[in-house]
Short mmCIF file of C-alpha atoms and ligand atoms in Angstrom, two decimals:
data_model
loop_
_atom_site.label_atom_id
_atom_site.label_comp_id
_atom_site.label_asym_id
_atom_site.label_seq_id
_atom_site.Cartn_x
_atom_site.Cartn_y
_atom_site.Cartn_z
CA MET A 265 -20.26 -22.31 7.61
CA SER A 266 -18.56 -23.07 4.30
CA ILE A 267 -15.73 -21.08 2.50
CA LEU A 268 -14.64 -20.87 -1.25
CA ARG A 269 -12.13 -19.63 -2.94
CA SER A 270 -11.90 -19.46 -6.73
CA GLY A 271 -10.17 -18.52 -9.87
CA SER A 272 -10.72 -18.58 -13.16
CA ALA A 273 -9.67 -18.57 -16.96
CA THR A 274 -10.59 -18.65 -20.70
CA HIS A 275 -9.34 -18.62 -23.36
CA VAL A 276 -9.75 -18.78 -27.30
CA GLY A 277 -7.54 -21.10 -27.71
CA GLN A 278 -5.26 -21.81 -30.99
CA VAL A 279 -7.31 -22.48 -33.91
CA ARG A 280 -10.55 -20.22 -33.62
CA GLN A 281 -11.27 -17.12 -33.94
CA VAL A 282 -14.05 -16.15 -31.52
CA ASN A 283 -14.42 -17.30 -27.71
CA GLU A 284 -18.30 -18.14 -27.68
CA ASP A 285 -17.27 -19.65 -23.94
CA ALA A 286 -18.96 -17.94 -21.06
CA ILE A 287 -18.10 -17.79 -17.32
CA VAL A 288 -19.47 -16.62 -14.48
CA GLU A 289 -17.54 -16.56 -11.06
CA SER A 290 -19.05 -14.73 -8.05
CA ILE A 291 -19.58 -15.99 -4.84
CA SER A 292 -22.86 -16.96 -5.09
CA LEU A 293 -22.61 -19.37 -8.75
CA TYR A 294 -20.27 -20.86 -10.39
CA ALA A 295 -20.77 -21.68 -14.22
CA VAL A 296 -19.38 -22.52 -17.62
CA ALA A 297 -21.49 -22.18 -20.96
CA ASP A 298 -20.14 -23.12 -24.04
CA GLY A 299 -22.55 -21.90 -27.23
CA MET A 300 -22.24 -22.59 -30.63
CA GLY A 301 -24.34 -21.79 -33.27
CA GLY A 302 -23.43 -20.16 -36.55
CA ALA A 303 -22.08 -16.88 -37.63
CA ALA A 304 -21.31 -15.45 -33.94
CA ALA A 305 -24.85 -16.74 -32.53
CA GLY A 306 -22.76 -19.51 -30.31
CA GLU A 307 -21.79 -16.01 -28.53
CA VAL A 308 -24.76 -14.53 -28.32
CA ALA A 309 -25.92 -18.03 -27.26
CA SER A 310 -23.22 -18.21 -23.70
CA SER A 311 -23.41 -15.29 -23.13
CA ILE A 312 -27.27 -14.91 -22.95
CA ALA A 313 -27.38 -17.88 -20.81
CA ILE A 314 -24.61 -16.83 -18.21
CA GLU A 315 -26.32 -13.30 -17.87
CA ALA A 316 -30.09 -14.84 -17.39
CA LEU A 317 -28.68 -17.77 -15.05
CA GLN A 318 -27.21 -14.72 -12.85
CA ALA A 319 -30.14 -12.10 -12.73
CA ALA A 320 -32.06 -14.99 -11.62
CA TYR A 321 -30.46 -16.99 -9.19
CA ALA A 322 -29.62 -13.47 -8.46
CA THR A 323 -33.44 -12.80 -7.11
CA MET A 324 -34.14 -16.68 -5.15
CA ALA A 325 -32.47 -18.68 -1.87
CA PRO A 326 -29.73 -20.26 -2.67
CA SER A 327 -30.95 -24.06 -3.37
CA LEU A 328 -31.36 -26.99 -5.66
CA SER A 329 -35.05 -25.73 -6.71
CA SER A 330 -33.63 -22.32 -7.35
CA VAL A 331 -31.06 -23.18 -9.31
CA ARG A 332 -32.80 -25.59 -11.34
CA ARG A 333 -35.41 -22.77 -11.97
CA ALA A 334 -32.91 -20.30 -12.93
CA VAL A 335 -31.02 -23.07 -15.52
CA GLU A 336 -34.87 -23.31 -16.59
CA ALA A 337 -34.86 -19.82 -17.16
CA ALA A 338 -31.79 -18.88 -19.21
CA ASN A 339 -33.08 -21.99 -21.26
CA ALA A 340 -35.62 -19.98 -21.84
CA ALA A 341 -33.71 -16.53 -22.73
CA VAL A 342 -31.17 -18.18 -24.81
CA TYR A 343 -35.04 -20.21 -26.90
CA GLU A 344 -37.06 -16.92 -27.06
CA ALA A 345 -33.39 -14.76 -28.68
CA ALA A 346 -33.02 -17.28 -30.93
CA THR A 347 -36.72 -17.12 -32.10
CA ALA A 348 -36.32 -13.91 -32.56
CA GLU A 349 -34.04 -13.41 -33.72
CA PRO A 350 -33.26 -15.18 -37.38
CA THR A 351 -29.57 -15.00 -37.52
CA TYR A 352 -29.49 -16.48 -33.96
CA ARG A 353 -32.10 -19.14 -34.99
CA GLY A 354 -30.23 -22.53 -34.03
CA MET A 355 -27.94 -21.41 -31.43
CA GLY A 356 -27.52 -23.11 -28.48
CA THR A 357 -25.00 -23.16 -25.22
CA THR A 358 -23.64 -26.18 -22.89
CA LEU A 359 -24.79 -24.53 -19.12
CA THR A 360 -23.15 -26.12 -15.82
CA VAL A 361 -22.98 -24.68 -13.25
CA VAL A 362 -22.32 -25.13 -10.29
CA ALA A 363 -23.64 -23.49 -6.45
CA PRO A 364 -23.39 -23.52 -2.64
CA VAL A 365 -26.94 -24.19 -1.06
CA THR A 366 -27.81 -25.04 2.28
CA SER A 367 -29.90 -27.70 2.01
CA ASP A 368 -33.43 -28.84 3.87
CA ASP A 369 -31.73 -31.01 6.46
CA GLY A 370 -29.44 -27.35 8.30
CA HIS A 371 -26.43 -29.23 5.30
CA GLU A 372 -24.15 -26.67 3.44
CA ARG A 373 -23.78 -27.93 -0.32
CA VAL A 374 -22.87 -27.33 -3.98
CA VAL A 375 -25.30 -28.00 -5.63
CA VAL A 376 -24.33 -29.11 -9.64
CA ALA A 377 -26.05 -28.44 -12.59
CA ASN A 378 -26.30 -29.76 -15.96
CA VAL A 379 -27.11 -29.48 -19.57
CA GLY A 380 -24.98 -30.01 -22.31
CA ASP A 381 -20.52 -31.63 -22.33
CA SER A 382 -18.92 -28.89 -20.41
CA ARG A 383 -18.18 -30.91 -17.44
CA CYS A 384 -18.11 -31.07 -13.31
CA TYR A 385 -15.16 -32.58 -11.59
CA LEU A 386 -14.55 -33.13 -8.25
CA PHE A 387 -10.58 -33.33 -7.17
CA ALA A 388 -10.22 -34.53 -2.83
CA GLU A 389 -7.62 -36.76 -1.71
CA GLY A 390 -6.19 -36.46 -4.75
CA GLY A 391 -8.64 -37.72 -6.82
CA LEU A 392 -10.15 -36.76 -9.87
CA ARG A 393 -13.34 -37.74 -10.51
CA GLN A 394 -16.57 -36.28 -13.16
CA LEU A 395 -20.04 -35.71 -11.75
CA THR A 396 -21.85 -35.16 -13.99
CA HIS A 397 -22.25 -36.92 -16.44
CA ASP A 398 -21.94 -35.56 -20.92
CA HIS A 399 -24.89 -34.62 -23.07
CA SER A 400 -23.37 -36.49 -26.40
CA VAL A 401 -24.53 -39.16 -28.22
CA ALA A 402 -21.12 -41.02 -27.69
CA ALA A 403 -20.90 -40.27 -23.45
CA GLU A 404 -25.45 -41.98 -23.10
CA LYS A 405 -23.52 -44.97 -25.51
CA VAL A 406 -21.36 -45.66 -22.61
CA ARG A 407 -24.26 -45.25 -20.15
CA SER A 408 -25.77 -47.90 -21.94
CA GLY A 409 -22.60 -49.70 -22.61
CA GLU A 410 -22.73 -49.67 -26.30
CA LEU A 411 -19.51 -48.12 -26.30
CA SER A 412 -16.16 -48.32 -23.86
CA GLU A 413 -14.41 -44.91 -22.69
CA ALA A 414 -12.01 -45.02 -25.15
CA GLN A 415 -14.21 -45.90 -28.28
CA ALA A 416 -15.79 -43.46 -27.46
CA ALA A 417 -12.88 -40.76 -26.34
CA ALA A 418 -12.60 -41.07 -30.37
CA HIS A 419 -16.43 -41.18 -31.55
CA PRO A 420 -17.26 -39.29 -34.75
CA GLN A 421 -20.31 -38.05 -32.71
CA ARG A 422 -18.60 -37.44 -29.56
CA HIS A 423 -19.20 -33.65 -30.36
CA MET A 424 -22.87 -34.40 -30.66
CA LEU A 425 -25.06 -33.48 -28.08
CA THR A 426 -28.37 -34.42 -26.92
CA ARG A 427 -29.15 -31.72 -24.57
CA VAL A 428 -28.44 -28.50 -24.54
CA MET A 429 -29.96 -24.91 -23.56
CA GLY A 430 -31.92 -22.68 -25.77
CA VAL A 431 -32.98 -24.98 -28.28
CA ASP A 432 -36.33 -25.96 -26.69
CA GLU A 433 -39.16 -24.17 -24.63
CA VAL A 434 -37.83 -26.80 -21.93
CA VAL A 435 -34.83 -28.11 -20.94
CA ALA A 436 -34.47 -31.45 -18.67
CA VAL A 437 -31.47 -30.17 -16.17
CA ASP A 438 -28.95 -32.60 -13.82
CA LEU A 439 -28.92 -31.79 -11.18
CA PHE A 440 -26.35 -33.39 -7.83
CA GLU A 441 -26.20 -32.49 -4.21
CA LEU A 442 -22.73 -32.61 -3.54
CA PRO A 443 -22.18 -32.60 0.78
CA VAL A 444 -18.77 -31.22 0.77
CA ARG A 445 -15.62 -31.20 2.68
CA SER A 446 -12.59 -28.35 3.96
CA GLY A 447 -9.68 -29.39 1.05
CA ASP A 448 -12.70 -30.03 -1.80
CA ARG A 449 -11.45 -28.35 -5.56
CA LEU A 450 -14.00 -28.20 -7.85
CA LEU A 451 -13.51 -27.82 -11.14
CA ILE A 452 -16.05 -26.52 -13.81
CA CYS A 453 -14.73 -26.37 -17.90
CA SER A 454 -15.77 -26.76 -21.54
CA ASP A 455 -14.56 -29.45 -23.90
CA GLY A 456 -11.48 -28.09 -24.53
CA LEU A 457 -10.13 -28.28 -21.93
CA SER A 458 -11.16 -32.33 -21.69
CA ASN A 459 -10.69 -32.70 -25.09
CA GLU A 460 -7.17 -31.11 -24.85
CA LEU A 461 -6.09 -33.76 -21.63
CA THR A 462 -6.30 -36.41 -20.17
CA SER A 463 -8.09 -36.73 -16.58
CA GLY A 464 -4.99 -37.77 -15.14
CA GLN A 465 -3.32 -34.61 -16.42
CA VAL A 466 -5.63 -32.42 -14.99
CA ALA A 467 -5.60 -34.06 -11.18
CA ASN A 468 -1.63 -33.82 -12.26
CA ILE A 469 -2.35 -29.57 -12.40
CA LEU A 470 -4.75 -29.99 -9.45
CA ALA A 471 -2.35 -31.75 -6.87
CA THR A 472 0.23 -29.34 -8.13
CA ILE A 473 -0.96 -25.53 -8.25
CA ALA A 474 -2.67 -24.57 -5.08
CA GLU A 475 -4.24 -21.60 -5.86
CA PRO A 476 -7.25 -21.55 -7.56
CA ARG A 477 -6.86 -18.46 -10.26
CA ALA A 478 -3.81 -19.94 -10.35
CA ALA A 479 -4.72 -23.84 -11.18
CA ALA A 480 -7.21 -21.88 -13.61
CA GLN A 481 -4.42 -20.99 -15.85
CA ALA A 482 -2.08 -23.79 -15.55
CA LEU A 483 -5.16 -25.14 -17.65
CA VAL A 484 -5.52 -23.45 -20.01
CA GLU A 485 -2.30 -22.47 -20.59
CA ALA A 486 -1.79 -27.02 -20.64
CA ALA A 487 -4.56 -27.09 -22.84
CA ASN A 488 -3.48 -24.72 -25.55
CA ALA A 489 -0.13 -26.11 -25.03
CA HIS A 490 -1.99 -29.89 -26.82
CA GLY A 491 -2.66 -27.96 -29.48
CA GLY A 492 -5.30 -25.49 -28.49
CA ARG A 493 -8.33 -26.85 -30.84
CA ASP A 494 -11.45 -25.69 -29.01
CA ASN A 495 -12.57 -22.71 -26.18
CA VAL A 496 -10.93 -23.16 -23.43
CA THR A 497 -12.91 -22.39 -20.41
CA VAL A 498 -12.55 -23.09 -16.33
CA VAL A 499 -13.20 -22.26 -13.02
CA VAL A 500 -11.51 -23.69 -10.26
CA VAL A 501 -13.23 -23.49 -6.09
CA ASP A 502 -11.76 -24.68 -3.93
CA VAL A 503 -13.85 -25.58 -0.50
CA VAL A 504 -11.57 -23.78 1.90
CA VAL A 505 -14.36 -24.17 5.08
CA GLY A 506 -16.44 -27.25 4.30
CA ASP A 507 -19.57 -29.25 6.27
CA ASP A 508 -16.91 -31.31 8.24
CA GLU A 509 -20.13 -32.26 10.03
CA GLU A 510 -21.48 -34.17 7.87
CA GLN A 511 -19.44 -38.19 7.56
CA ASP A 512 -21.28 -40.48 5.80
CA ARG A 513 -20.32 -38.81 1.91
CA ASP A 514 -19.94 -41.87 0.21
CA LEU A 515 -18.67 -41.56 -3.60
CA ASN A 516 -18.58 -44.89 -4.00
CA ALA A 517 -22.11 -44.83 -3.30
CA PHE A 518 -21.78 -42.39 -5.93
CA ALA A 519 -23.08 -44.11 -9.72
CA PRO A 520 -23.55 -47.42 -9.70
CA ILE A 521 -20.37 -49.51 -11.88
CA SER A 522 -21.25 -51.74 -14.39
CA SER A 523 -18.83 -53.80 -15.47
CA ASN A 524 -19.48 -52.71 -19.36
CA ASP A 525 -19.22 -48.87 -17.75
CA ARG A 526 -15.46 -48.16 -16.74
CA SER A 527 -13.47 -51.20 -18.93
CA THR A 528 -10.65 -49.31 -20.65
CA ASN A 529 -9.14 -46.40 -18.71
CA ASP A 530 -6.51 -46.14 -19.83
CA ASP A 531 -5.36 -42.41 -19.69
CA ASP A 532 -6.18 -41.90 -15.68
CA LEU A 533 -2.89 -42.30 -14.85
CA THR A 534 -3.99 -40.84 -10.79
CA GLY A 535 -5.87 -44.25 -10.52
CA ALA A 536 -8.93 -41.29 -10.24
CA VAL A 537 -12.71 -43.48 -10.34
CA PRO A 538 -14.35 -41.99 -13.37
CA VAL A 539 -17.87 -41.50 -12.64
CA VAL A 540 -20.16 -43.15 -14.94
CA ALA A 541 -23.37 -42.09 -15.57
CA PRO A 542 -26.05 -43.88 -12.54
CA PRO A 543 -28.73 -45.41 -15.31
CA THR A 544 -31.75 -42.15 -15.57
CA PRO A 545 -33.87 -41.88 -12.08
CA GLU A 546 -37.22 -42.76 -12.46
CA PRO A 547 -39.23 -39.78 -11.69
CA THR A 548 -40.92 -38.93 -8.50
CA ASP A 549 -44.36 -38.27 -7.57
CA ASP A 550 -42.53 -35.30 -5.88
CA HIS A 551 -41.24 -33.32 -9.03
CA LYS A 552 -38.97 -30.99 -6.19
CA ALA A 553 -37.57 -34.16 -6.21
CA THR A 554 -35.10 -34.38 -2.87
CA SER A 555 -32.33 -36.43 -2.83
CA GLY A 556 -31.90 -39.85 -1.93
CA VAL A 557 -28.47 -40.40 -2.06
CA HIS A 558 -26.10 -37.86 -2.42
CA GLY A 559 -24.23 -37.33 -5.67
CA THR A 560 -27.19 -38.79 -7.80
CA PRO A 561 -28.74 -36.60 -10.26
CA ILE A 562 -32.00 -36.62 -8.54
CA ALA A 563 -34.00 -34.05 -11.70
CA SER A 564 -33.46 -35.48 -14.90
CA GLY A 565 -35.14 -35.38 -17.87
CA SER A 566 -38.62 -35.90 -16.91
CA TYR A 567 -38.76 -32.53 -16.03
CA ALA A 568 -39.65 -32.19 -19.34
CA VAL A 569 -41.69 -34.40 -19.86
CA LEU A 570 -43.92 -34.04 -16.41
CA HIS A 571 -44.58 -30.63 -17.74
CA GLN A 572 -45.46 -31.02 -20.46
CA THR A 573 -48.24 -34.08 -20.44
CA GLY A 574 -48.63 -33.73 -16.35
CA VAL A 575 -47.95 -37.66 -17.33
CA ILE A 576 -45.09 -38.89 -15.54
CA GLU A 577 -43.36 -41.58 -18.07
CA PRO A 578 -40.26 -42.75 -17.98
CA VAL A 579 -37.68 -40.42 -20.43
CA VAL A 580 -35.55 -42.68 -22.91
CA ARG A 581 -32.92 -39.51 -24.00
CA LYS A 582 -30.64 -41.30 -26.77
CA ARG A 583 -33.81 -42.19 -28.24
CA SER A 584 -35.67 -39.26 -28.78
CA ARG A 585 -32.47 -37.73 -29.98
CA LEU A 586 -31.67 -40.72 -32.88
CA VAL A 587 -36.41 -39.89 -33.71
CA THR A 588 -35.28 -36.50 -33.12
CA LEU A 589 -32.67 -36.45 -36.57
CA ARG A 590 -34.61 -39.45 -38.24
CA VAL A 591 -37.18 -36.88 -38.27
CA LEU A 592 -35.60 -34.14 -40.08
CA LEU A 593 -33.92 -36.31 -42.33
CA PHE A 594 -37.37 -37.53 -43.44
CA PHE A 595 -38.34 -33.49 -43.51
CA ALA A 596 -35.28 -32.94 -45.46
CA LEU A 597 -36.10 -35.24 -47.69
CA LEU A 598 -39.62 -34.01 -47.70
CA GLY A 599 -38.62 -30.54 -48.27
CA GLY A 600 -36.55 -32.35 -51.56
CA ILE A 601 -39.66 -33.80 -53.08
CA ALA A 602 -41.38 -30.71 -52.31
CA TYR A 603 -39.10 -28.63 -53.91
CA GLY A 604 -38.55 -30.69 -56.60
CA GLY A 605 -42.46 -30.60 -58.25
CA TYR A 606 -42.16 -27.00 -57.80
CA ALA A 607 -38.82 -26.77 -59.73
CA PHE A 608 -40.36 -28.74 -62.04
CA ILE A 609 -44.21 -27.59 -62.00
CA THR A 610 -42.54 -24.20 -62.79
CA TRP A 611 -40.45 -24.83 -65.81
CA PHE A 612 -43.68 -26.77 -66.91
CA ALA A 613 -46.02 -23.71 -66.98
CA ALA A 614 -43.67 -21.57 -68.27
CA SER A 615 -41.83 -24.23 -71.85
CA GLN A 616 -44.70 -23.23 -73.82
CA TYR A 617 -45.83 -19.81 -75.58
CA PHE A 618 -49.00 -19.67 -76.78
CA VAL A 619 -51.06 -16.57 -79.05
CA ALA A 620 -54.00 -15.64 -78.70
CA ASN A 621 -57.31 -13.16 -79.40
CA HIS A 622 -55.83 -10.42 -76.24
CA ASP A 623 -59.23 -7.81 -76.74
CA GLY A 624 -59.33 -8.11 -80.45
CA VAL A 625 -55.63 -8.01 -80.73
CA LEU A 626 -52.70 -11.35 -81.28
CA VAL A 627 -50.56 -11.43 -78.15
CA ILE A 628 -48.15 -13.79 -77.12
CA TYR A 629 -48.18 -15.23 -73.78
CA GLN A 630 -45.31 -17.56 -72.42
CA GLY A 631 -46.97 -20.74 -69.93
CA GLN A 632 -50.18 -23.02 -70.85
CA PRO A 633 -53.25 -21.88 -71.76
CA GLY A 634 -55.82 -21.73 -69.06
CA GLY A 635 -52.33 -21.45 -66.64
CA THR A 636 -50.27 -24.22 -64.72
CA LEU A 637 -52.28 -25.15 -60.88
CA TRP A 638 -51.49 -21.81 -59.79
CA ILE A 639 -49.53 -20.21 -62.56
CA ALA A 640 -51.50 -18.00 -64.58
CA PRO A 641 -49.90 -17.68 -67.78
CA LYS A 642 -47.85 -14.34 -68.33
CA LEU A 643 -48.59 -12.29 -71.35
CA VAL A 644 -45.15 -11.13 -73.01
CA ALA A 645 -45.60 -9.37 -76.06
CA THR A 646 -48.37 -7.13 -78.02
CA SER A 647 -48.70 -7.54 -82.41
CA LYS A 648 -50.24 -4.79 -84.20
CA VAL A 649 -52.45 -7.85 -85.51
CA THR A 650 -56.67 -7.27 -84.64
CA THR A 651 -58.35 -10.09 -85.62
CA ALA A 652 -60.18 -8.27 -88.18
CA GLU A 653 -56.79 -9.11 -89.80
CA ILE A 654 -56.61 -12.39 -89.57
CA LEU A 655 -58.99 -15.76 -91.72
CA ARG A 656 -62.06 -15.49 -89.51
CA ALA A 657 -61.46 -19.26 -90.02
CA ARG A 658 -58.78 -18.92 -87.22
CA LEU A 659 -60.68 -16.59 -84.52
CA ASP A 660 -61.63 -20.29 -83.19
CA ALA A 661 -57.82 -21.39 -83.22
CA VAL A 662 -56.60 -18.15 -81.13
CA ALA A 663 -59.57 -18.12 -78.84
CA VAL A 664 -57.96 -20.85 -77.43
CA GLY A 665 -54.60 -20.75 -77.76
CA VAL A 666 -52.13 -21.63 -80.17
CA ARG A 667 -49.18 -23.28 -78.65
CA GLU A 668 -46.16 -22.39 -79.92
CA PRO A 669 -42.78 -24.02 -78.56
CA ASN A 670 -40.90 -20.80 -77.99
CA ARG A 671 -41.73 -17.38 -78.45
CA ALA A 672 -40.25 -16.98 -82.24
CA ALA A 673 -43.08 -19.36 -83.06
CA ALA A 674 -45.41 -17.77 -81.83
CA TRP A 675 -44.69 -13.90 -83.50
CA ASN A 676 -44.04 -16.61 -86.68
CA TYR A 677 -47.18 -18.15 -86.21
CA ILE A 678 -48.91 -14.29 -86.11
CA HIS A 679 -46.67 -13.66 -89.21
CA GLY A 680 -48.21 -16.21 -91.02
CA LEU A 681 -52.24 -15.65 -89.95
CA HIS A 682 -51.23 -12.03 -91.26
CA GLN A 683 -50.41 -12.78 -94.31
CA GLU A 684 -52.36 -15.40 -94.82
CA TRP A 685 -55.37 -12.67 -94.85
CA THR A 686 -53.26 -10.20 -97.10
CA LEU A 687 -52.89 -12.42 -99.15
CA THR A 688 -56.60 -13.06 -99.51
CA GLN A 689 -57.22 -8.79 -99.46
CA ALA A 690 -54.75 -8.72 -102.33
CA THR A 691 -56.86 -10.86 -104.90
CA THR A 692 -60.37 -9.45 -104.09
CA THR A 693 -61.10 -6.04 -104.39
CA THR A 694 -60.71 -3.82 -100.91
CA THR A 695 -61.46 -0.49 -98.97
CA SER A 696 -58.87 2.22 -99.34
CA THR A 697 -59.25 1.86 -94.60
CA THR A 698 -58.34 -1.96 -95.08
CA THR A 699 -54.75 -1.40 -97.33
CA THR A 700 -53.58 1.40 -95.19
CA THR A 701 -54.06 -0.78 -92.51
CA THR A 702 -52.35 -3.39 -93.96
CA PRO A 703 -48.81 -2.23 -94.06
CA SER A 704 -49.23 -0.65 -90.32
CA SER A 705 -49.66 -3.57 -89.03
CA PHE A 706 -47.49 -5.65 -90.82
CA ALA A 707 -44.32 -3.01 -89.85
CA GLY A 708 -45.83 -4.16 -86.14
CA VAL A 709 -45.39 -7.12 -86.29
CA ALA A 710 -42.18 -7.10 -87.90
CA ARG A 711 -40.53 -4.62 -85.57
CA LEU A 712 -41.99 -6.22 -82.71
CA GLY A 713 -40.48 -9.19 -84.05
CA SER A 714 -37.10 -8.42 -84.09
CA GLY A 715 -36.90 -7.01 -81.30
CA ARG A 716 -37.45 -10.43 -79.38
MN1 MN B 26 -16.13 -26.32 -26.92
#
């Protein structure tokens, strides 16, 4: 049986205020999560993922499909939290898992699962190789041959992830099954380590420091010494006793290496072969795809599609991500236009005043007579001038609404109507009732008018 020994270390780094990385280190499960999201959400996402992963895996027998289901459960937990709590919206996390399992064929192996750009490396026979494939825009471009490793390291989108836990109901999990031998050293780390140190520097530390916890601490210290621009998290898992009867581990057959994939890798001082991604494996009819070649991802992006549609079709992740970005931009633009239109209509609706008859009294509305779309005119002032105190000839106009450019002009209009009528009253014989009403009405207009 395999015997593992592990050690871990995590540090906030030299720049960040909060450590958004999370870690699990138990006998049966090792994982690193690197959270992202506004406010404290990144921290929440990574810790939810780790807790849910542990809780789910604890109920299962150690196996490749258990690891996959536990990662999917962790994804669902983060997604639910992000959906339920507005301040957590959009949060996500990477997740890279190592778990010892007994395979269907009876061999003891290690399952590696990955979503995002936290990494798992194998340090064996003095060489360091990356087992996981980063799900970042730059790494996808390296795999498709568009970029060299060196170009990718300086690429502006090297931190933009193409796969993240918790942003969607389903997640595509990369799974690897690795035969392990005595003396193997597995390293799980967040990008805070891999961005600060070259693989040569990492290999040197792993080669020099035997005790796993001390090695993990030395790696974290080295990352901090090189700038520590991000949270740094490291788990070192040593295979004290492996399944050494299994002799067929051929790590050079790990991935078909095309000429573009490894054109330049100057920083690799140990001469370790950088592992580049095999092409996305063809989806198989069997959802519980079994490992054909050890170490190749035996589950891939095809899972999400299979589950959603039941139709087997290859998934081109890079493209779907670009489409997502375009769609986002499109909706942002659409949103901008819609908001512009809304703002204009709101402005237009309120841009005028009109005088109208409201229950026999002259009043001032803000807005357009009859309203604008869904925006009804708003009653903003009531005068004391009744429709009996203006000329009959003006009643029709007032019934429709007399537009004025501003509130003062509307008051002037009411004032004018009333004055016009008062003058006609003065030249004719009037009843006592009317003469007493006139001054009071007038005073009302003046008072209301001055109050604007
Ligand atoms: Mn990070």
